[in-house]
Structure formats: structure tokens, C-alpha cells
PDB file of C-alpha atoms in Angstrom:
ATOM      1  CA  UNK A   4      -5.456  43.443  -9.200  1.00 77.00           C
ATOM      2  CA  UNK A   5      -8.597  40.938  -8.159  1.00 91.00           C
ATOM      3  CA  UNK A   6      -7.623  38.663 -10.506  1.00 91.00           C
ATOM      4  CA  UNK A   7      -4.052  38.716  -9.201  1.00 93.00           C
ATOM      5  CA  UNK A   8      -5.222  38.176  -5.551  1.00 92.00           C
ATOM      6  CA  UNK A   9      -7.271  35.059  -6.946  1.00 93.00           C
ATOM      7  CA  UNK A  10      -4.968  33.251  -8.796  1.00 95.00           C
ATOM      8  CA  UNK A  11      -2.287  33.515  -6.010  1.00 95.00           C
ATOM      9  CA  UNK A  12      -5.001  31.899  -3.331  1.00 94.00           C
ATOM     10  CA  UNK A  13      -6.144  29.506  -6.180  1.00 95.00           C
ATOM     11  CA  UNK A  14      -2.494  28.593  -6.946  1.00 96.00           C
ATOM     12  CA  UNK A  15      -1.455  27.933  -3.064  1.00 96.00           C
ATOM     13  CA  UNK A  16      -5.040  25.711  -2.716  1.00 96.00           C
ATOM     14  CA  UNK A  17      -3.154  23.629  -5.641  1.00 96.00           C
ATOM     15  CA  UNK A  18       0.268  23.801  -4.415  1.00 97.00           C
ATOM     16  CA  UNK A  19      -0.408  23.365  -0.535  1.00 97.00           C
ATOM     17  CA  UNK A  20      -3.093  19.906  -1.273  1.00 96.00           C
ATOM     18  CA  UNK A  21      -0.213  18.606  -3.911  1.00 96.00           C
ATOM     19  CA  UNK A  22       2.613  19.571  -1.010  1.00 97.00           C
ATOM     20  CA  UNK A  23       0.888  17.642   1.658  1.00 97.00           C
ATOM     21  CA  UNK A  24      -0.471  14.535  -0.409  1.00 96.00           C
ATOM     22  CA  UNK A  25       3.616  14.860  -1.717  1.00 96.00           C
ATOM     23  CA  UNK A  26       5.033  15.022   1.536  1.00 97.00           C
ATOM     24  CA  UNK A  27       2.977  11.806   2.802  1.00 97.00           C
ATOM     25  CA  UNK A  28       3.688   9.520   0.105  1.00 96.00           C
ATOM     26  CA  UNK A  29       7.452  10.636   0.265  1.00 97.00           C
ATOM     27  CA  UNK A  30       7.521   9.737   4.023  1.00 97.00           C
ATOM     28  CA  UNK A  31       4.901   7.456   4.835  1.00 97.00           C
ATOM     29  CA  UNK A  32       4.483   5.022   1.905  1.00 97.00           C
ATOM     30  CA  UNK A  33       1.042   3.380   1.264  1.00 97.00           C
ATOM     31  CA  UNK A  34       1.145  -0.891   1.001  1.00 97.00           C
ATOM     32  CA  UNK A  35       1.819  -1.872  -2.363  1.00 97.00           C
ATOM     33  CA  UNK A  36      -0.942  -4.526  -3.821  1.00 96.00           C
ATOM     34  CA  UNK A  37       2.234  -6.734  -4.835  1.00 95.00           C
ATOM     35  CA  UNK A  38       2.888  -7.827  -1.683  1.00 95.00           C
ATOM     36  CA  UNK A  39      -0.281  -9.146  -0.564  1.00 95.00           C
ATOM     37  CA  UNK A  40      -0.978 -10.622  -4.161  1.00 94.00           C
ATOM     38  CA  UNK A  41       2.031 -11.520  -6.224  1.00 93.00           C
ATOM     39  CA  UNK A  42       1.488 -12.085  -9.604  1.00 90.00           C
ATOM     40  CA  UNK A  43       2.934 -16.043  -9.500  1.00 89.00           C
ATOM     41  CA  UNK A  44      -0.479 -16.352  -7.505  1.00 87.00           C
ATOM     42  CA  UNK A  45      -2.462 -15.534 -10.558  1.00 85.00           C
ATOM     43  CA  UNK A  46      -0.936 -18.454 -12.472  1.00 84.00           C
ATOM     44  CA  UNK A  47      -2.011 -21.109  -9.706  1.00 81.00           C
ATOM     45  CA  UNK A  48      -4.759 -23.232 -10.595  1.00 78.00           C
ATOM     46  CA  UNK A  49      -7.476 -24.669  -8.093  1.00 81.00           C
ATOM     47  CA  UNK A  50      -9.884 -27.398  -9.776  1.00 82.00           C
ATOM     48  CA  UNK A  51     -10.930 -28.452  -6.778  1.00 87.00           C
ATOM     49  CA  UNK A  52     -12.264 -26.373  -3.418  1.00 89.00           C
ATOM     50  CA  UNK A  53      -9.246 -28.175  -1.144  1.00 90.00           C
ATOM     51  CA  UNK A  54      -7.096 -26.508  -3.868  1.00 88.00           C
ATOM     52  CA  UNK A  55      -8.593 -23.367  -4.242  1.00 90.00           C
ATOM     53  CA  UNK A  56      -8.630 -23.050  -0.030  1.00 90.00           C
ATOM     54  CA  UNK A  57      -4.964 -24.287   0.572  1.00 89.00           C
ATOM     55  CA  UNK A  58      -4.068 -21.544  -1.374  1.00 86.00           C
ATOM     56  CA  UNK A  59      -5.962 -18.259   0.330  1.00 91.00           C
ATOM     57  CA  UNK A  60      -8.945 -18.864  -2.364  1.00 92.00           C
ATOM     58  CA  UNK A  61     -12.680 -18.596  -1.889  1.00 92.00           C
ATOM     59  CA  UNK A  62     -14.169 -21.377  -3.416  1.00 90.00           C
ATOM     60  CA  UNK A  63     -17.756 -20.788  -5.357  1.00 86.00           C
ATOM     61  CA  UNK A  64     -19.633 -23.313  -5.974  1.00 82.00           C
ATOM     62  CA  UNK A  65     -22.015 -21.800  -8.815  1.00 72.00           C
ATOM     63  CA  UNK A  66     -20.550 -20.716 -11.726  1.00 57.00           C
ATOM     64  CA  UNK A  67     -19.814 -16.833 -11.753  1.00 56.00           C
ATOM     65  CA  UNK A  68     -22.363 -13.782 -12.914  1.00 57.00           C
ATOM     66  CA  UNK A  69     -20.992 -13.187 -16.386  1.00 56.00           C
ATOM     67  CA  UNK A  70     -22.507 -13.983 -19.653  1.00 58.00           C
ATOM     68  CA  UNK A  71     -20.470 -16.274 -21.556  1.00 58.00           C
ATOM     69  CA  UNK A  72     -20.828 -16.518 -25.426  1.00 63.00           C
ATOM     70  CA  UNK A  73     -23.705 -19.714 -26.894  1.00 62.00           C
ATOM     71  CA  UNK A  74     -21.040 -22.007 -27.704  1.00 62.00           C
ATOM     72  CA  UNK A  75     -19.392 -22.096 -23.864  1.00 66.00           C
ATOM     73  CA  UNK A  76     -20.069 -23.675 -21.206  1.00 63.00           C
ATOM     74  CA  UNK A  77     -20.934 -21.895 -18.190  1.00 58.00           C
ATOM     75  CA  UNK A  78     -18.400 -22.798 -15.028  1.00 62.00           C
ATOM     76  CA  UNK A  79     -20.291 -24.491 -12.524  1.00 72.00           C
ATOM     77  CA  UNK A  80     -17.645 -23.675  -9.996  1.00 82.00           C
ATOM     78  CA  UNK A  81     -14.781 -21.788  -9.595  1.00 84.00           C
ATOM     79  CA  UNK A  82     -11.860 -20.253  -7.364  1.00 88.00           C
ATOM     80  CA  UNK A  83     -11.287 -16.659  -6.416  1.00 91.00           C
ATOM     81  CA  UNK A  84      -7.703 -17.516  -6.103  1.00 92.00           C
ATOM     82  CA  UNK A  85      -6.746 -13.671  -4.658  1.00 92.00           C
ATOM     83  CA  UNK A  86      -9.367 -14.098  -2.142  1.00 94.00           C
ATOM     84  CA  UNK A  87      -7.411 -13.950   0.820  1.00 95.00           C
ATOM     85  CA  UNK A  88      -5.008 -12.012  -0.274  1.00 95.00           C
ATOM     86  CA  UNK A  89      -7.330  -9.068  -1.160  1.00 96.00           C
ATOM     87  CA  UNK A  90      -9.023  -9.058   2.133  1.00 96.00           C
ATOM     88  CA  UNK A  91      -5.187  -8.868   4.148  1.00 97.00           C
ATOM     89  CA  UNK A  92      -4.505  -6.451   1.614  1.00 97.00           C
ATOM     90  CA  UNK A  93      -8.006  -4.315   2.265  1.00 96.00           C
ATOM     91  CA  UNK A  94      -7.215  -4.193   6.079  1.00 96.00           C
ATOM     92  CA  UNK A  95      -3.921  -2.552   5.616  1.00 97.00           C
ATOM     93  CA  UNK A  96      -4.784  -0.248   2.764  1.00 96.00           C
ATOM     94  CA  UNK A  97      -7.722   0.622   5.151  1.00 95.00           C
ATOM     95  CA  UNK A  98      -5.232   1.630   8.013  1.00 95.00           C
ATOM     96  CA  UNK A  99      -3.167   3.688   5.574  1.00 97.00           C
ATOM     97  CA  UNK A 100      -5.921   5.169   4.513  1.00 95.00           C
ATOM     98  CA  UNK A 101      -6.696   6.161   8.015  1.00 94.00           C
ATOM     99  CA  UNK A 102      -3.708   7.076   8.893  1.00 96.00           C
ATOM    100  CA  UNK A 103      -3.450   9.638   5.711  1.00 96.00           C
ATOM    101  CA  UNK A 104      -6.590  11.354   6.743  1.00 93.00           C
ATOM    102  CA  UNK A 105      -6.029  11.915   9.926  1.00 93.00           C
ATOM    103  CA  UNK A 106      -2.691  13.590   8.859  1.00 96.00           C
ATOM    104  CA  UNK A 107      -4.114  15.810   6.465  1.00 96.00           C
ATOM    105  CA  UNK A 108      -7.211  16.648   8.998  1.00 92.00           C
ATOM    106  CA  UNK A 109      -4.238  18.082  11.105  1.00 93.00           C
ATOM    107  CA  UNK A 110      -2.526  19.636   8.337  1.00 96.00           C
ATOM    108  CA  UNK A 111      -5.841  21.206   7.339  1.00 94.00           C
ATOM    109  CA  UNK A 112      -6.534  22.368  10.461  1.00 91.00           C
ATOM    110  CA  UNK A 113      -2.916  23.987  11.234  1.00 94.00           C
ATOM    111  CA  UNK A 114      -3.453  25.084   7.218  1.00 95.00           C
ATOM    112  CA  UNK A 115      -7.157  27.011   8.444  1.00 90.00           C
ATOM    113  CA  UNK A 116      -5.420  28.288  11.749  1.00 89.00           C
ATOM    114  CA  UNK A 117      -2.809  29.514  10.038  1.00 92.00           C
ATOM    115  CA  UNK A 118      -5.186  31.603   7.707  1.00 90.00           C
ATOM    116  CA  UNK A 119      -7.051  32.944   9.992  1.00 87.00           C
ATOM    117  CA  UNK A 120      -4.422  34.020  12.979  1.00 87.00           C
ATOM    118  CA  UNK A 121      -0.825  34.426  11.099  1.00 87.00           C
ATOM    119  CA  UNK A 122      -1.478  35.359   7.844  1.00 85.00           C
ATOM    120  CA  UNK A 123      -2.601  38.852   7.068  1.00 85.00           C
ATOM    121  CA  UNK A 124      -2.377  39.175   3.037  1.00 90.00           C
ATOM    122  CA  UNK A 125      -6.045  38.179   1.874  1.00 89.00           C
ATOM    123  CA  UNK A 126      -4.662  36.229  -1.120  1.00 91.00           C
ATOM    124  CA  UNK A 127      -2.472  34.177   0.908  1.00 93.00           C
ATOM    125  CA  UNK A 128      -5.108  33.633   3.590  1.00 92.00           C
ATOM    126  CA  UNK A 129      -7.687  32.459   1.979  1.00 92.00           C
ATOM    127  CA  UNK A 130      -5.099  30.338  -0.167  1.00 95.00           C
ATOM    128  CA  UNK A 131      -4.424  28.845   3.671  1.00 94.00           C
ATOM    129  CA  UNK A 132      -8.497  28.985   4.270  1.00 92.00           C
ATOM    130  CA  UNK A 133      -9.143  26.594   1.443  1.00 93.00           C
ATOM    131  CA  UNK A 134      -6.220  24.238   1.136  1.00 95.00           C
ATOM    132  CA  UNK A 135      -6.983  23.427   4.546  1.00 94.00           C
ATOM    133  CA  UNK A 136     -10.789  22.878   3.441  1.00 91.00           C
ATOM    134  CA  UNK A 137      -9.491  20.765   0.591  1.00 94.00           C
ATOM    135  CA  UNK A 138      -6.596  18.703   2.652  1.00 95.00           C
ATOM    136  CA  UNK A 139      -9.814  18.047   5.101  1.00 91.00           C
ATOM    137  CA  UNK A 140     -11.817  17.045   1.962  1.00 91.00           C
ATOM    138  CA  UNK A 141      -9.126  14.772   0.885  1.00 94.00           C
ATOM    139  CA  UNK A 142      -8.303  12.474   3.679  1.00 92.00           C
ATOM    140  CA  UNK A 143     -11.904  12.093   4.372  1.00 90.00           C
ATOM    141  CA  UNK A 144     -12.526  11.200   0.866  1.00 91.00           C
ATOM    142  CA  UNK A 145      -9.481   8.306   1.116  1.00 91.00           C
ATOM    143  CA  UNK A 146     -10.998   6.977   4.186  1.00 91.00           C
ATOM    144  CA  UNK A 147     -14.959   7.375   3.831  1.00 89.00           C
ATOM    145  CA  UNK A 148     -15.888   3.845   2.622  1.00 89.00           C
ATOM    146  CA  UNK A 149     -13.994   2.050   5.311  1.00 90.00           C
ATOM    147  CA  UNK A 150     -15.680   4.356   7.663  1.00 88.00           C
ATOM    148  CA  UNK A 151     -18.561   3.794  10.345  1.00 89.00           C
ATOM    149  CA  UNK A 152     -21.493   5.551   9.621  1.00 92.00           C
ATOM    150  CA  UNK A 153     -20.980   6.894  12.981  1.00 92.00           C
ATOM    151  CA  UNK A 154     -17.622   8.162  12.138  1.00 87.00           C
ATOM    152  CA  UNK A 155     -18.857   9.481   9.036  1.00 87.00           C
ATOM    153  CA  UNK A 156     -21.410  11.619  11.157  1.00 93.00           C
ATOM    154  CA  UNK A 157     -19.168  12.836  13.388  1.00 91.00           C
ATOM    155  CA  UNK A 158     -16.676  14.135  10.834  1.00 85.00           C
ATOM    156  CA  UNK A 159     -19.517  16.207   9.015  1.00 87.00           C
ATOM    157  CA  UNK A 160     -20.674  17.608  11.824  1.00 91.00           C
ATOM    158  CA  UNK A 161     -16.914  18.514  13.489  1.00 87.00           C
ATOM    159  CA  UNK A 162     -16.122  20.159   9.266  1.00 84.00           C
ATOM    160  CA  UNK A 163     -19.762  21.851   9.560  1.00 89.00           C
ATOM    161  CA  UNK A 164     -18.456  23.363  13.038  1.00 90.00           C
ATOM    162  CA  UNK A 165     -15.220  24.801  11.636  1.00 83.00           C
ATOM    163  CA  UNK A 166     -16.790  25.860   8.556  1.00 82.00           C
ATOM    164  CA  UNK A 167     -18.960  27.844  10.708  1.00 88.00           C
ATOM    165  CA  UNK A 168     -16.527  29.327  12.853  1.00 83.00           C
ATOM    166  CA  UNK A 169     -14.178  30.048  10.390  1.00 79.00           C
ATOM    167  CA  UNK A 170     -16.770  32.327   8.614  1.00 81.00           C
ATOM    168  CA  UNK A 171     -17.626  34.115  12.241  1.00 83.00           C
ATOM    169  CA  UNK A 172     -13.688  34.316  12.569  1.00 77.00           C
ATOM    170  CA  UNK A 173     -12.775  35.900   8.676  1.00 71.00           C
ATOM    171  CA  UNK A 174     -16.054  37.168   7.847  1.00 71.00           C
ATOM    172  CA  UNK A 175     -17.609  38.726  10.771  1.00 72.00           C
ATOM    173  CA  UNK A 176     -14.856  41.760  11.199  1.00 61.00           C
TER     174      UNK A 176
END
């Protein structure tokens, strides 16, 4: 019967994390890299810096960091032609990415309220108890490198808090 009661809270962790990442990408849909970068811009060359810049490139004027066989010549300059199109696509992607973790931080806190005030079946609640944990996990994972250190402080601390009174709330009966 333990087994039973551990594979149902193991099965709605699964379910619930795939149901909320689900639901977000079927109603809020993250930028596509396409339309920052379209592929015709790969097959523009720039020979020249005025080339490489009137086209959203980042011109380098040493030759890149990768070994090149004895028989080639090493570049002595070259264009990152996606340049500019990578860093509007980085902002937006960064915004998403905020956006989608402070949707499942709600959703993983209604998920952990949830298992500790309306559910009463242990299985089920502590299903609710970690996909909320896990939702939590997620966003913060999608938005942690565009973070502030700051930020990234506060959020461990405020998921150290609930941890901690979720365990005085289901644990100290």
C-alpha cells in the first residue's frame, strides 16, 4: 500500500510540472530565434567592418580563437554577422523567461497551499507539496542566469522560508 501512496504523489509531481510547463507554452508562447535571426542573414557576407556593421554585425578585428589546420590561414578579421540580432533576441528570451518563472512561482505556491490546506489524502498532498517545489525549481532555473545576484539571493532565501514553514505546517502535527 506504501508503494501505491508513492507512485501516485511521484506520478502527480510529473504530471502537475509537465501540466503547468504545457499550459504556458500552449498560452503564452516563448520568441522564436527565427525572428530575430533569419536564416537569409547567415548567407550575407561582410569583408569589410562598414559591411559587417550595416548589417547588425560585430566586427573583430583579430582573427577568431579556433585552431585552424597547418595549411590555412588564420582570419585576421572577421564579422559576427548575428551579432545584433542575438543580443535583441537575448533581451526578449530574457523577459519570457521571466515572465515563465514568475508564473510557475505562483503556480507552485497555489500547488504548496493547496497541499497543505485542501488536500487531505497524503499521496495526493505531498504530490501537491512537491510539484509545487519542482514548478518553483523550474522557473527559477529558466530565469537564473539573467538574474541579479541580488535577485538570486532573495529567491533562495523567500524558497528557504517556505521550505521551512511548510515542514512546521505538514510535519509538526
Amino acid at each position: 500500500m506504501k508503494f501505491k501512496k508513492i507512485a501516485l504523489a511521484i506520478g502527480i509531481v510529473i504530471i502537475l510540472s509537465i501540466f503547468f510547463n504545457y499550459g504556458i507554452y500552449t498560452f503564452y508562447k516563448p520568441p522564436k530565434y527565427e525572428t530575430f535571426c533569419p536564416e537569409d542573414l547567415f548567407s550575407k557576407t561582410a569583408a569589410t567592418e562598414s559591411d559587417c556593421t550595416k548589417n547588425g554585425g560585430l566586427w573583430h578585428a583579430s582573427g577568431p580563437e579556433v585552431p585552424v589546420a597547418a595549411d590555412e590561414k588564420r582570419p585576421t578579421a572577421w564579422c559576427d554577422i548575428a551579432y545584433q540580432c542575438n543580443k535583441d533576441f537575448q533581451v526578449v528570451r530574457d523577459v519570457y523567461n521571466r515572465n515563465v518563472f514568475v508564473i510557475l512561482t505562483i503556480l507552485g505556491i497555489l500547488s504548496l497551499l493547496a497541499g497543505i490546506y485542501i488536500i487531505s489524502v497524503d499521496a495526493v498532498t505531498n504530490g501537491f507539496l512537491f510539484g509545487g517545489i519542482l514548478s518553483i525549481i523550474i522557473g527559477a532555473i529558466r530565469y537564473w542566469s539573467a538574474m541579479d545576484d541580488y535577485l538570486r539571493f532573495i529567491i533562495s532565501g523567500v524558497a528557504l522560508i517556505i521550505l521551512i514553514w511548510v515542514g512546521y505546517k505538514k510535519l509538526n502535527k
